[in-house]
XYZ file of C-alpha atoms in Angstrom:
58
model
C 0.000 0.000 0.000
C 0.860 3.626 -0.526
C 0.793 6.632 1.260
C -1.712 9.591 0.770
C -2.648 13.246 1.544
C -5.404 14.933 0.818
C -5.552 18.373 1.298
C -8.425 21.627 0.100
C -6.125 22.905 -2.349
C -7.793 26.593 -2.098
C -6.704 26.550 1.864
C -3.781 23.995 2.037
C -6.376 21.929 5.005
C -5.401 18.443 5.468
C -7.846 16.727 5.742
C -6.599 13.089 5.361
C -3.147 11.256 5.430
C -3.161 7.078 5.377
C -2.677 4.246 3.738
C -4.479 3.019 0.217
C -4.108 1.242 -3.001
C -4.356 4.216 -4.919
C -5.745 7.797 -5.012
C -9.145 6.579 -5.764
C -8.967 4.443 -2.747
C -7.624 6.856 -0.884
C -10.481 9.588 -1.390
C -12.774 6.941 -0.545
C -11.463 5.725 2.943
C -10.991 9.844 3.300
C -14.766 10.046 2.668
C -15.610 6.981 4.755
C -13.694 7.915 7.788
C -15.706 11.100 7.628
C -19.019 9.294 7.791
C -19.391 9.777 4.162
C -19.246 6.561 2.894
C -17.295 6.660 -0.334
C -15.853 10.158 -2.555
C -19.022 10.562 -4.582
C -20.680 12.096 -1.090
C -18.380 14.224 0.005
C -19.877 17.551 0.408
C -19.418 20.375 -2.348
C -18.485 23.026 0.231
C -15.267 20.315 1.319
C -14.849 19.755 -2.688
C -14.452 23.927 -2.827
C -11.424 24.702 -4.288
C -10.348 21.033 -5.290
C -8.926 18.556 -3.796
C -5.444 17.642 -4.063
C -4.463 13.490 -3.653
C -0.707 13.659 -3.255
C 1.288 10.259 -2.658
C 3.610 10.835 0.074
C 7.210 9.338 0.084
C 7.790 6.634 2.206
């Protein structure tokens, strides 16, 4: 597995860092650990801006 960020790219907020297959992946265990369930319902007020997936070195 791989590591991931995922930040608001308009503020720079993390709002995620762990492990996933892929960026994908990683958006949705971002969105489920939120309560979400998966990256197609995460909020567009969090999506503001864009989110940025970046894969961290290990």
């Amino acid at each position: 597995m791989k590591v991931f960020r995922i930040m608001q790219a308009a503020t720079g907020a993390i709002f995620w860092i762990g492990s996933a297959l892929d960026a994908l992946a990683a958006l949705d265990a971002m969105a489920c650990a939120a309560g979400f369930g998966d990256r197609t319902r995460i909020p567009s007020h969090l999506r503001a801006g864009g989110l940025h997936v970046e894969e961290l070195e290990a």
